[in-house]
Amino acid sequence: MPNLNCGLDLIGEVLYGKWKIRLLWFIDQGHKRPSELQRKIPDASRRVLNIQLKELEDHELIMKKIYPVVPPKVEYSLTAFGMSLIPIISALGQWGDQHEDRLRRVILNKMEGKLVRENL
């Protein structure tokens, strides 16, 4: 059973997943169809994106609408609850932009250190 005793634990439980924050952002930006989201996040497999979209839907952050056409058309949209996260995601993005050089350096240093250890 996950620890659900504080806000950070709750947020981690809902937003844990490599692509969830980006999915929320891109849906807010108007990319609503699964194929559009896949193009925006090409490094993610369709399966993983579908799992994370389902989890966001289960956590009431997005809604899925299926249109009764052939082939089926699916679109995602943010709920009001999901929209309340967008200013926070925007602030995180701004922080990342402000510290872009430093973050890139520490991430690359970590990756290089891992490669050196693997080659020993």
N, CA, C and O atoms as CSV, one atom per row, in Angstrom:
chain,resi,resn,atom,element,x,y,z
A,1,MET,N,N,0.837,-1.183,0.000
A,1,MET,CA,C,0.000,0.000,0.000
A,1,MET,C,C,0.883,1.248,0.000
A,1,MET,O,O,1.765,1.375,0.849
A,2,PRO,N,N,0.661,2.162,-0.930
A,2,PRO,CA,C,1.501,3.371,-0.979
A,2,PRO,C,C,1.253,4.273,0.226
A,2,PRO,O,O,0.179,4.264,0.827
A,3,ASN,N,N,2.276,5.047,0.558
A,3,ASN,CA,C,2.163,6.031,1.630
A,3,ASN,C,C,1.412,7.241,1.074
A,3,ASN,O,O,1.892,7.906,0.156
A,4,LEU,N,N,0.242,7.521,1.629
A,4,LEU,CA,C,-0.587,8.623,1.142
A,4,LEU,C,C,-0.827,9.654,2.242
A,4,LEU,O,O,-1.919,10.209,2.362
A,5,ASN,N,N,0.210,9.901,3.043
A,5,ASN,CA,C,0.048,10.756,4.219
A,5,ASN,C,C,0.360,12.218,3.987
A,5,ASN,O,O,0.030,13.050,4.832
A,6,CYS,N,N,0.986,12.562,2.871
A,6,CYS,CA,C,1.273,13.978,2.632
A,6,CYS,C,C,1.099,14.290,1.155
A,6,CYS,O,O,1.044,13.391,0.315
A,7,GLY,N,N,1.016,15.565,0.857
A,7,GLY,CA,C,0.777,16.014,-0.504
A,7,GLY,C,C,1.813,15.525,-1.502
A,7,GLY,O,O,1.467,15.162,-2.626
A,8,LEU,N,N,3.087,15.513,-1.104
A,8,LEU,CA,C,4.123,15.063,-2.037
A,8,LEU,C,C,3.975,13.585,-2.364
A,8,LEU,O,O,4.197,13.175,-3.503
A,9,ASP,N,N,3.602,12.784,-1.375
A,9,ASP,CA,C,3.349,11.360,-1.639
A,9,ASP,C,C,2.184,11.192,-2.599
A,9,ASP,O,O,2.240,10.368,-3.512
A,10,LEU,N,N,1.133,11.967,-2.399
A,10,LEU,CA,C,-0.043,11.882,-3.263
A,10,LEU,C,C,0.297,12.297,-4.692
A,10,LEU,O,O,-0.105,11.636,-5.649
A,11,ILE,N,N,1.035,13.385,-4.828
A,11,ILE,CA,C,1.429,13.853,-6.166
A,11,ILE,C,C,2.298,12.803,-6.851
A,11,ILE,O,O,2.111,12.508,-8.031
A,12,GLY,N,N,3.243,12.244,-6.109
A,12,GLY,CA,C,4.105,11.211,-6.679
A,12,GLY,C,C,3.298,10.023,-7.169
A,12,GLY,O,O,3.584,9.478,-8.235
A,13,GLU,N,N,2.313,9.623,-6.422
A,13,GLU,CA,C,1.481,8.483,-6.797
A,13,GLU,C,C,0.699,8.777,-8.081
A,13,GLU,O,O,0.534,7.893,-8.921
A,14,VAL,N,N,0.224,9.997,-8.233
A,14,VAL,CA,C,-0.594,10.364,-9.390
A,14,VAL,C,C,0.264,10.688,-10.620
A,14,VAL,O,O,-0.120,10.350,-11.739
A,15,LEU,N,N,1.416,11.335,-10.428
A,15,LEU,CA,C,2.215,11.789,-11.564
A,15,LEU,C,C,3.434,10.923,-11.854
A,15,LEU,O,O,4.172,11.201,-12.799
A,16,TYR,N,N,3.661,9.865,-11.049
A,16,TYR,CA,C,4.793,8.997,-11.312
A,16,TYR,C,C,4.615,8.342,-12.682
A,16,TYR,O,O,3.580,7.738,-12.961
A,17,GLY,N,N,5.608,8.466,-13.507
A,17,GLY,CA,C,5.584,7.926,-14.861
A,17,GLY,C,C,6.339,8.890,-15.748
A,17,GLY,O,O,6.113,10.098,-15.693
A,18,LYS,N,N,7.224,8.370,-16.554
A,18,LYS,CA,C,8.143,9.203,-17.315
A,18,LYS,C,C,7.458,10.237,-18.196
A,18,LYS,O,O,8.003,11.322,-18.400
A,19,TRP,N,N,6.268,9.925,-18.726
A,19,TRP,CA,C,5.658,10.785,-19.728
A,19,TRP,C,C,4.433,11.542,-19.242
A,19,TRP,O,O,3.885,12.342,-20.000
A,20,LYS,N,N,3.985,11.328,-18.023
A,20,LYS,CA,C,2.701,11.894,-17.590
A,20,LYS,C,C,2.665,13.416,-17.607
A,20,LYS,O,O,1.686,14.001,-18.071
A,21,ILE,N,N,3.697,14.060,-17.116
A,21,ILE,CA,C,3.699,15.524,-17.091
A,21,ILE,C,C,3.668,16.062,-18.514
A,21,ILE,O,O,2.952,17.022,-18.798
A,22,ARG,N,N,4.441,15.450,-19.414
A,22,ARG,CA,C,4.438,15.891,-20.810
A,22,ARG,C,C,3.084,15.622,-21.470
A,22,ARG,O,O,2.603,16.440,-22.255
A,23,LEU,N,N,2.474,14.489,-21.159
A,23,LEU,CA,C,1.146,14.204,-21.713
A,23,LEU,C,C,0.146,15.274,-21.291
A,23,LEU,O,O,-0.611,15.778,-22.121
A,24,LEU,N,N,0.139,15.620,-20.016
A,24,LEU,CA,C,-0.771,16.663,-19.540
A,24,LEU,C,C,-0.503,17.977,-20.266
A,24,LEU,O,O,-1.438,18.656,-20.691
A,25,TRP,N,N,0.760,18.331,-20.407
A,25,TRP,CA,C,1.136,19.591,-21.068
A,25,TRP,C,C,0.678,19.597,-22.523
A,25,TRP,O,O,0.075,20.565,-22.987
A,26,PHE,N,N,0.963,18.522,-23.231
A,26,PHE,CA,C,0.613,18.472,-24.658
A,26,PHE,C,C,-0.896,18.434,-24.869
A,26,PHE,O,O,-1.398,19.024,-25.825
A,27,ILE,N,N,-1.616,17.757,-24.001
A,27,ILE,CA,C,-3.084,17.766,-24.116
A,27,ILE,C,C,-3.595,19.184,-23.909
A,27,ILE,O,O,-4.485,19.635,-24.630
A,28,ASP,N,N,-3.037,19.889,-22.931
A,28,ASP,CA,C,-3.430,21.277,-22.705
A,28,ASP,C,C,-3.104,22.151,-23.913
A,28,ASP,O,O,-3.831,23.100,-24.207
A,29,GLN,N,N,-2.020,21.837,-24.610
A,29,GLN,CA,C,-1.599,22.617,-25.775
A,29,GLN,C,C,-2.409,22.285,-27.029
A,29,GLN,O,O,-2.178,22.875,-28.085
A,30,GLY,N,N,-3.347,21.356,-26.926
A,30,GLY,CA,C,-4.232,21.062,-28.047
A,30,GLY,C,C,-3.960,19.771,-28.788
A,30,GLY,O,O,-4.621,19.488,-29.787
A,31,HIS,N,N,-3.007,18.983,-28.325
A,31,HIS,CA,C,-2.706,17.693,-28.956
A,31,HIS,C,C,-3.566,16.637,-28.260
A,31,HIS,O,O,-3.197,16.132,-27.200
A,32,LYS,N,N,-4.695,16.312,-28.848
A,32,LYS,CA,C,-5.713,15.532,-28.157
A,32,LYS,C,C,-5.825,14.082,-28.619
A,32,LYS,O,O,-6.329,13.236,-27.880
A,33,ARG,N,N,-5.366,13.789,-29.822
A,33,ARG,CA,C,-5.497,12.430,-30.360
A,33,ARG,C,C,-4.266,11.608,-29.987
A,33,ARG,O,O,-3.165,12.151,-29.906
A,34,PRO,N,N,-4.438,10.301,-29.758
A,34,PRO,CA,C,-3.283,9.456,-29.402
A,34,PRO,C,C,-2.142,9.547,-30.411
A,34,PRO,O,O,-0.975,9.557,-30.020
A,35,SER,N,N,-2.459,9.612,-31.700
A,35,SER,CA,C,-1.398,9.691,-32.716
A,35,SER,C,C,-0.627,11.009,-32.611
A,35,SER,O,O,0.581,11.037,-32.843
A,36,GLU,N,N,-1.314,12.097,-32.265
A,36,GLU,CA,C,-0.634,13.386,-32.078
A,36,GLU,C,C,0.307,13.324,-30.881
A,36,GLU,O,O,1.432,13.820,-30.932
A,37,LEU,N,N,-0.169,12.712,-29.810
A,37,LEU,CA,C,0.655,12.588,-28.603
A,37,LEU,C,C,1.874,11.710,-28.878
A,37,LEU,O,O,2.968,11.993,-28.391
A,38,GLN,N,N,1.686,10.653,-29.651
A,38,GLN,CA,C,2.803,9.783,-30.018
A,38,GLN,C,C,3.847,10.556,-30.822
A,38,GLN,O,O,5.047,10.370,-30.620
A,39,ARG,N,N,3.398,11.416,-31.726
A,39,ARG,CA,C,4.349,12.231,-32.506
A,39,ARG,C,C,5.089,13.231,-31.617
A,39,ARG,O,O,6.262,13.516,-31.857
A,40,LYS,N,N,4.422,13.763,-30.601
A,40,LYS,CA,C,5.057,14.723,-29.695
A,40,LYS,C,C,6.065,14.039,-28.766
A,40,LYS,O,O,7.003,14.677,-28.289
A,41,ILE,N,N,5.870,12.736,-28.510
A,41,ILE,CA,C,6.749,11.991,-27.593
A,41,ILE,C,C,7.214,10.723,-28.310
A,41,ILE,O,O,6.830,9.619,-27.924
A,42,PRO,N,N,8.037,10.873,-29.348
A,42,PRO,CA,C,8.412,9.706,-30.154
A,42,PRO,C,C,9.237,8.656,-29.414
A,42,PRO,O,O,9.273,7.499,-29.833
A,43,ASP,N,N,9.901,9.038,-28.320
A,43,ASP,CA,C,10.713,8.074,-27.565
A,43,ASP,C,C,9.867,7.095,-26.769
A,43,ASP,O,O,10.367,6.058,-26.333
A,44,ALA,N,N,8.595,7.408,-26.575
A,44,ALA,CA,C,7.706,6.540,-25.791
A,44,ALA,C,C,7.004,5.551,-26.714
A,44,ALA,O,O,6.591,5.906,-27.818
A,45,SER,N,N,6.874,4.325,-26.262
A,45,SER,CA,C,6.128,3.346,-27.049
A,45,SER,C,C,4.637,3.647,-26.939
A,45,SER,O,O,4.188,4.241,-25.959
A,46,ARG,N,N,3.884,3.240,-27.933
A,46,ARG,CA,C,2.435,3.434,-27.915
A,46,ARG,C,C,1.830,2.767,-26.677
A,46,ARG,O,O,0.932,3.322,-26.043
A,47,ARG,N,N,2.327,1.576,-26.341
A,47,ARG,CA,C,1.819,0.831,-25.181
A,47,ARG,C,C,2.004,1.624,-23.886
A,47,ARG,O,O,1.070,1.747,-23.093
A,48,VAL,N,N,3.203,2.159,-23.674
A,48,VAL,CA,C,3.480,2.922,-22.454
A,48,VAL,C,C,2.619,4.182,-22.413
A,48,VAL,O,O,2.071,4.524,-21.365
A,49,LEU,N,N,2.496,4.871,-23.540
A,49,LEU,CA,C,1.640,6.058,-23.564
A,49,LEU,C,C,0.202,5.689,-23.221
A,49,LEU,O,O,-0.448,6.402,-22.456
A,50,ASN,N,N,-0.299,4.600,-23.768
A,50,ASN,CA,C,-1.676,4.172,-23.466
A,50,ASN,C,C,-1.855,3.854,-21.990
A,50,ASN,O,O,-2.879,4.200,-21.401
A,51,ILE,N,N,-0.874,3.201,-21.393
A,51,ILE,CA,C,-0.943,2.886,-19.960
A,51,ILE,C,C,-0.971,4.172,-19.151
A,51,ILE,O,O,-1.782,4.314,-18.235
A,52,GLN,N,N,-0.086,5.113,-19.484
A,52,GLN,CA,C,-0.016,6.347,-18.708
A,52,GLN,C,C,-1.250,7.221,-18.942
A,52,GLN,O,O,-1.711,7.889,-18.017
A,53,LEU,N,N,-1.787,7.226,-20.156
A,53,LEU,CA,C,-3.042,7.946,-20.406
A,53,LEU,C,C,-4.175,7.348,-19.578
A,53,LEU,O,O,-4.993,8.079,-19.018
A,54,LYS,N,N,-4.221,6.029,-19.503
A,54,LYS,CA,C,-5.263,5.361,-18.699
A,54,LYS,C,C,-5.111,5.721,-17.224
A,54,LYS,O,O,-6.108,5.967,-16.545
A,55,GLU,N,N,-3.897,5.754,-16.726
A,55,GLU,CA,C,-3.662,6.124,-15.326
A,55,GLU,C,C,-4.081,7.573,-15.073
A,55,GLU,O,O,-4.689,7.867,-14.044
A,56,LEU,N,N,-3.764,8.482,-16.002
A,56,LEU,CA,C,-4.193,9.882,-15.853
A,56,LEU,C,C,-5.715,9.979,-15.859
A,56,LEU,O,O,-6.296,10.788,-15.136
A,57,GLU,N,N,-6.345,9.159,-16.670
A,57,GLU,CA,C,-7.806,9.123,-16.705
A,57,GLU,C,C,-8.354,8.574,-15.387
A,57,GLU,O,O,-9.309,9.123,-14.837
A,58,ASP,N,N,-7.759,7.498,-14.880
A,58,ASP,CA,C,-8.192,6.909,-13.602
A,58,ASP,C,C,-8.024,7.895,-12.446
A,58,ASP,O,O,-8.793,7.872,-11.485
A,59,HIS,N,N,-7.015,8.756,-12.546
A,59,HIS,CA,C,-6.774,9.755,-11.495
A,59,HIS,C,C,-7.557,11.044,-11.741
A,59,HIS,O,O,-7.347,12.043,-11.054
A,60,GLU,N,N,-8.460,11.019,-12.722
A,60,GLU,CA,C,-9.388,12.112,-13.002
A,60,GLU,C,C,-8.705,13.399,-13.453
A,60,GLU,O,O,-9.224,14.494,-13.241
A,61,LEU,N,N,-7.528,13.255,-14.082
A,61,LEU,CA,C,-6.819,14.417,-14.604
A,61,LEU,C,C,-7.173,14.668,-16.065
A,61,LEU,O,O,-7.110,15.806,-16.529
A,62,ILE,N,N,-7.547,13.615,-16.794
A,62,ILE,CA,C,-7.964,13.749,-18.187
A,62,ILE,C,C,-9.245,12.966,-18.402
A,62,ILE,O,O,-9.597,12.084,-17.618
A,63,MET,N,N,-9.942,13.311,-19.491
A,63,MET,CA,C,-11.132,12.574,-19.921
A,63,MET,C,C,-10.858,12.031,-21.312
A,63,MET,O,O,-10.178,12.662,-22.121
A,64,LYS,N,N,-11.394,10.861,-21.574
A,64,LYS,CA,C,-11.272,10.231,-22.880
A,64,LYS,C,C,-12.645,10.250,-23.540
A,64,LYS,O,O,-13.633,9.817,-22.948
A,65,LYS,N,N,-12.698,10.754,-24.765
A,65,LYS,CA,C,-13.952,10.756,-25.519
A,65,LYS,C,C,-13.761,9.877,-26.745
A,65,LYS,O,O,-12.826,10.067,-27.522
A,66,ILE,N,N,-14.655,8.917,-26.906
A,66,ILE,CA,C,-14.619,8.024,-28.062
A,66,ILE,C,C,-15.792,8.391,-28.960
A,66,ILE,O,O,-16.951,8.331,-28.551
A,67,TYR,N,N,-15.467,8.771,-30.189
A,67,TYR,CA,C,-16.503,9.145,-31.148
A,67,TYR,C,C,-17.001,7.891,-31.875
A,67,TYR,O,O,-16.195,7.045,-32.262
A,68,PRO,N,N,-18.303,7.765,-32.061
A,68,PRO,CA,C,-18.867,6.571,-32.699
A,68,PRO,C,C,-18.751,6.612,-34.225
A,68,PRO,O,O,-19.751,6.701,-34.938
A,69,VAL,N,N,-17.519,6.547,-34.703
A,69,VAL,CA,C,-17.257,6.531,-36.142
A,69,VAL,C,C,-16.352,5.347,-36.448
A,69,VAL,O,O,-15.764,4.756,-35.543
A,70,VAL,N,N,-16.244,5.003,-37.727
A,70,VAL,CA,C,-15.360,3.929,-38.137
A,70,VAL,C,C,-14.294,4.530,-39.041
A,70,VAL,O,O,-14.634,5.173,-40.034
A,71,PRO,N,N,-13.002,4.342,-38.726
A,71,PRO,CA,C,-12.490,3.743,-37.503
A,71,PRO,C,C,-12.750,4.644,-36.293
A,71,PRO,O,O,-12.956,5.847,-36.454
A,72,PRO,N,N,-12.741,4.069,-35.073
A,72,PRO,CA,C,-13.027,4.882,-33.887
A,72,PRO,C,C,-12.067,6.055,-33.749
A,72,PRO,O,O,-10.869,5.932,-34.002
A,73,LYS,N,N,-12.610,7.179,-33.348
A,73,LYS,CA,C,-11.808,8.379,-33.107
A,73,LYS,C,C,-11.799,8.625,-31.603
A,73,LYS,O,O,-12.846,8.643,-30.956
A,74,VAL,N,N,-10.599,8.813,-31.056
A,74,VAL,CA,C,-10.432,9.031,-29.621
A,74,VAL,C,C,-9.756,10.378,-29.416
A,74,VAL,O,O,-8.798,10.720,-30.109
A,75,GLU,N,N,-10.268,11.133,-28.457
A,75,GLU,CA,C,-9.630,12.396,-28.069
A,75,GLU,C,C,-9.572,12.488,-26.553
A,75,GLU,O,O,-10.466,12.023,-25.846
A,76,TYR,N,N,-8.502,13.097,-26.080
A,76,TYR,CA,C,-8.328,13.335,-24.650
A,76,TYR,C,C,-8.439,14.830,-24.380
A,76,TYR,O,O,-8.066,15.657,-25.211
A,77,SER,N,N,-8.952,15.155,-23.218
A,77,SER,CA,C,-8.984,16.549,-22.769
A,77,SER,C,C,-8.726,16.566,-21.271
A,77,SER,O,O,-8.935,15.574,-20.571
A,78,LEU,N,N,-8.270,17.713,-20.800
A,78,LEU,CA,C,-8.037,17.866,-19.363
A,78,LEU,C,C,-9.356,18.089,-18.646
A,78,LEU,O,O,-10.253,18.757,-19.160
A,79,THR,N,N,-9.461,17.527,-17.462
A,79,THR,CA,C,-10.567,17.872,-16.577
A,79,THR,C,C,-10.199,19.183,-15.882
A,79,THR,O,O,-9.068,19.654,-16.004
A,80,ALA,N,N,-11.135,19.765,-15.165
A,80,ALA,CA,C,-10.822,20.968,-14.372
A,80,ALA,C,C,-9.718,20.644,-13.367
A,80,ALA,O,O,-8.847,21.474,-13.103
A,81,PHE,N,N,-9.760,19.446,-12.814
A,81,PHE,CA,C,-8.737,18.990,-11.868
A,81,PHE,C,C,-7.374,18.948,-12.568
A,81,PHE,O,O,-6.377,19.397,-12.003
A,82,GLY,N,N,-7.326,18.418,-13.777
A,82,GLY,CA,C,-6.082,18.372,-14.550
A,82,GLY,C,C,-5.591,19.758,-14.918
A,82,GLY,O,O,-4.390,20.022,-14.880
A,83,MET,N,N,-6.516,20.652,-15.276
A,83,MET,CA,C,-6.134,22.027,-15.630
A,83,MET,C,C,-5.468,22.739,-14.462
A,83,MET,O,O,-4.632,23.620,-14.659
A,84,SER,N,N,-5.842,22.353,-13.244
A,84,SER,CA,C,-5.244,23.003,-12.074
A,84,SER,C,C,-3.755,22.692,-11.956
A,84,SER,O,O,-3.042,23.390,-11.235
A,85,LEU,N,N,-3.267,21.657,-12.648
A,85,LEU,CA,C,-1.841,21.324,-12.634
A,85,LEU,C,C,-1.020,22.129,-13.645
A,85,LEU,O,O,0.197,22.236,-13.498
A,86,ILE,N,N,-1.658,22.688,-14.651
A,86,ILE,CA,C,-0.919,23.337,-15.741
A,86,ILE,C,C,-0.038,24.493,-15.254
A,86,ILE,O,O,1.106,24.585,-15.697
A,87,PRO,N,N,-0.508,25.379,-14.366
A,87,PRO,CA,C,0.412,26.432,-13.881
A,87,PRO,C,C,1.630,25.861,-13.146
A,87,PRO,O,O,2.714,26.442,-13.198
A,88,ILE,N,N,1.457,24.744,-12.473
A,88,ILE,CA,C,2.568,24.110,-11.746
A,88,ILE,C,C,3.547,23.493,-12.738
A,88,ILE,O,O,4.761,23.626,-12.583
A,89,ILE,N,N,3.020,22.819,-13.754
A,89,ILE,CA,C,3.878,22.241,-14.789
A,89,ILE,C,C,4.626,23.358,-15.518
A,89,ILE,O,O,5.809,23.217,-15.829
A,90,SER,N,N,3.939,24.461,-15.788
A,90,SER,CA,C,4.572,25.607,-16.439
A,90,SER,C,C,5.711,26.149,-15.584
A,90,SER,O,O,6.782,26.463,-16.103
A,91,ALA,N,N,5.488,26.260,-14.286
A,91,ALA,CA,C,6.534,26.757,-13.379
A,91,ALA,C,C,7.732,25.802,-13.371
A,91,ALA,O,O,8.877,26.253,-13.355
A,92,LEU,N,N,7.482,24.499,-13.382
A,92,LEU,CA,C,8.581,23.532,-13.441
A,92,LEU,C,C,9.363,23.688,-14.746
A,92,LEU,O,O,10.593,23.639,-14.746
A,93,GLY,N,N,8.655,23.874,-15.845
A,93,GLY,CA,C,9.310,24.078,-17.135
A,93,GLY,C,C,10.169,25.340,-17.143
A,93,GLY,O,O,11.277,25.340,-17.680
A,94,GLN,N,N,9.650,26.416,-16.545
A,94,GLN,CA,C,10.415,27.667,-16.473
A,94,GLN,C,C,11.676,27.473,-15.636
A,94,GLN,O,O,12.744,27.976,-15.986
A,95,TRP,N,N,11.547,26.741,-14.527
A,95,TRP,CA,C,12.709,26.453,-13.691
A,95,TRP,C,C,13.737,25.662,-14.499
A,95,TRP,O,O,14.932,25.949,-14.439
A,96,GLY,N,N,13.271,24.665,-15.254
A,96,GLY,CA,C,14.171,23.882,-16.102
A,96,GLY,C,C,14.860,24.744,-17.148
A,96,GLY,O,O,16.049,24.573,-17.415
A,97,ASP,N,N,14.105,25.682,-17.748
A,97,ASP,CA,C,14.697,26.595,-18.735
A,97,ASP,C,C,15.756,27.492,-18.093
A,97,ASP,O,O,16.809,27.729,-18.684
A,98,GLN,N,N,15.482,27.991,-16.886
A,98,GLN,CA,C,16.415,28.881,-16.197
A,98,GLN,C,C,17.719,28.165,-15.830
A,98,GLN,O,O,18.778,28.789,-15.766
A,99,HIS,N,N,17.636,26.872,-15.595
A,99,HIS,CA,C,18.806,26.100,-15.154
A,99,HIS,C,C,19.228,25.065,-16.199
A,99,HIS,O,O,19.855,24.056,-15.879
A,100,GLU,N,N,18.869,25.340,-17.455
A,100,GLU,CA,C,19.088,24.380,-18.539
A,100,GLU,C,C,20.534,23.911,-18.636
A,100,GLU,O,O,20.781,22.706,-18.694
A,101,ASP,N,N,21.490,24.823,-18.655
A,101,ASP,CA,C,22.893,24.441,-18.813
A,101,ASP,C,C,23.368,23.562,-17.663
A,101,ASP,O,O,24.017,22.538,-17.877
A,102,ARG,N,N,23.042,23.969,-16.455
A,102,ARG,CA,C,23.474,23.199,-15.289
A,102,ARG,C,C,22.824,21.824,-15.260
A,102,ARG,O,O,23.496,20.826,-15.001
A,103,LEU,N,N,21.522,21.763,-15.523
A,103,LEU,CA,C,20.823,20.481,-15.517
A,103,LEU,C,C,21.382,19.551,-16.589
A,103,LEU,O,O,21.599,18.366,-16.334
A,104,ARG,N,N,21.614,20.083,-17.781
A,104,ARG,CA,C,22.173,19.263,-18.859
A,104,ARG,C,C,23.548,18.721,-18.456
A,104,ARG,O,O,23.864,17.556,-18.697
A,105,ARG,N,N,24.358,19.588,-17.838
A,105,ARG,CA,C,25.703,19.175,-17.424
A,105,ARG,C,C,25.649,18.061,-16.388
A,105,ARG,O,O,26.361,17.065,-16.521
A,106,VAL,N,N,24.816,18.208,-15.357
A,106,VAL,CA,C,24.789,17.184,-14.311
A,106,VAL,C,C,24.195,15.866,-14.829
A,106,VAL,O,O,24.614,14.784,-14.417
A,107,ILE,N,N,23.227,15.970,-15.726
A,107,ILE,CA,C,22.646,14.750,-16.299
A,107,ILE,C,C,23.672,14.037,-17.163
A,107,ILE,O,O,23.822,12.819,-17.070
A,108,LEU,N,N,24.384,14.786,-18.006
A,108,LEU,CA,C,25.405,14.167,-18.863
A,108,LEU,C,C,26.562,13.604,-18.041
A,108,LEU,O,O,27.088,12.538,-18.363
A,109,ASN,N,N,26.966,14.316,-16.976
A,109,ASN,CA,C,28.027,13.807,-16.101
A,109,ASN,C,C,27.607,12.488,-15.461
A,109,ASN,O,O,28.403,11.555,-15.363
A,110,LYS,N,N,26.372,12.421,-15.033
A,110,LYS,CA,C,25.872,11.187,-14.420
A,110,LYS,C,C,25.888,10.051,-15.442
A,110,LYS,O,O,26.292,8.931,-15.130
A,111,MET,N,N,25.447,10.349,-16.658
A,111,MET,CA,C,25.423,9.325,-17.703
A,111,MET,C,C,26.833,8.869,-18.055
A,111,MET,O,O,27.066,7.676,-18.253
A,112,GLU,N,N,27.771,9.803,-18.135
A,112,GLU,CA,C,29.158,9.452,-18.456
A,112,GLU,C,C,29.768,8.618,-17.343
A,112,GLU,O,O,30.504,7.671,-17.619
A,113,GLY,N,N,29.478,8.949,-16.089
A,113,GLY,CA,C,29.968,8.172,-14.958
A,113,GLY,C,C,29.437,6.754,-14.982
A,113,GLY,O,O,30.152,5.809,-14.653
A,114,LYS,N,N,28.195,6.609,-15.369
A,114,LYS,CA,C,27.592,5.280,-15.462
A,114,LYS,C,C,28.273,4.469,-16.558
A,114,LYS,O,O,28.540,3.280,-16.382
A,115,LEU,N,N,28.557,5.120,-17.703
A,115,LEU,CA,C,29.230,4.423,-18.797
A,115,LEU,C,C,30.633,3.984,-18.400
A,115,LEU,O,O,31.059,2.887,-18.760
A,116,VAL,N,N,31.364,4.829,-17.660
A,116,VAL,CA,C,32.705,4.492,-17.221
A,116,VAL,C,C,32.647,3.277,-16.297
A,116,VAL,O,O,33.445,2.351,-16.445
A,117,ARG,N,N,31.711,3.271,-15.345
A,117,ARG,CA,C,31.588,2.140,-14.398
A,117,ARG,C,C,31.220,0.847,-15.142
A,117,ARG,O,O,31.714,-0.227,-14.801
A,118,GLU,N,N,30.358,0.952,-16.152
A,118,GLU,CA,C,29.963,-0.239,-16.890
A,118,GLU,C,C,31.110,-0.817,-17.691
A,118,GLU,O,O,31.144,-2.024,-17.930
A,119,ASN,N,N,32.055,0.016,-18.114
A,119,ASN,CA,C,33.179,-0.449,-18.935
A,119,ASN,C,C,34.359,-0.942,-18.105
A,119,ASN,O,O,35.346,-1.411,-18.671
A,120,LEU,N,N,34.285,-0.849,-16.785
A,120,LEU,CA,C,35.399,-1.315,-15.938
A,120,LEU,C,C,35.401,-2.823,-15.812
A,120,LEU,O,O,36.265,-3.385,-15.138
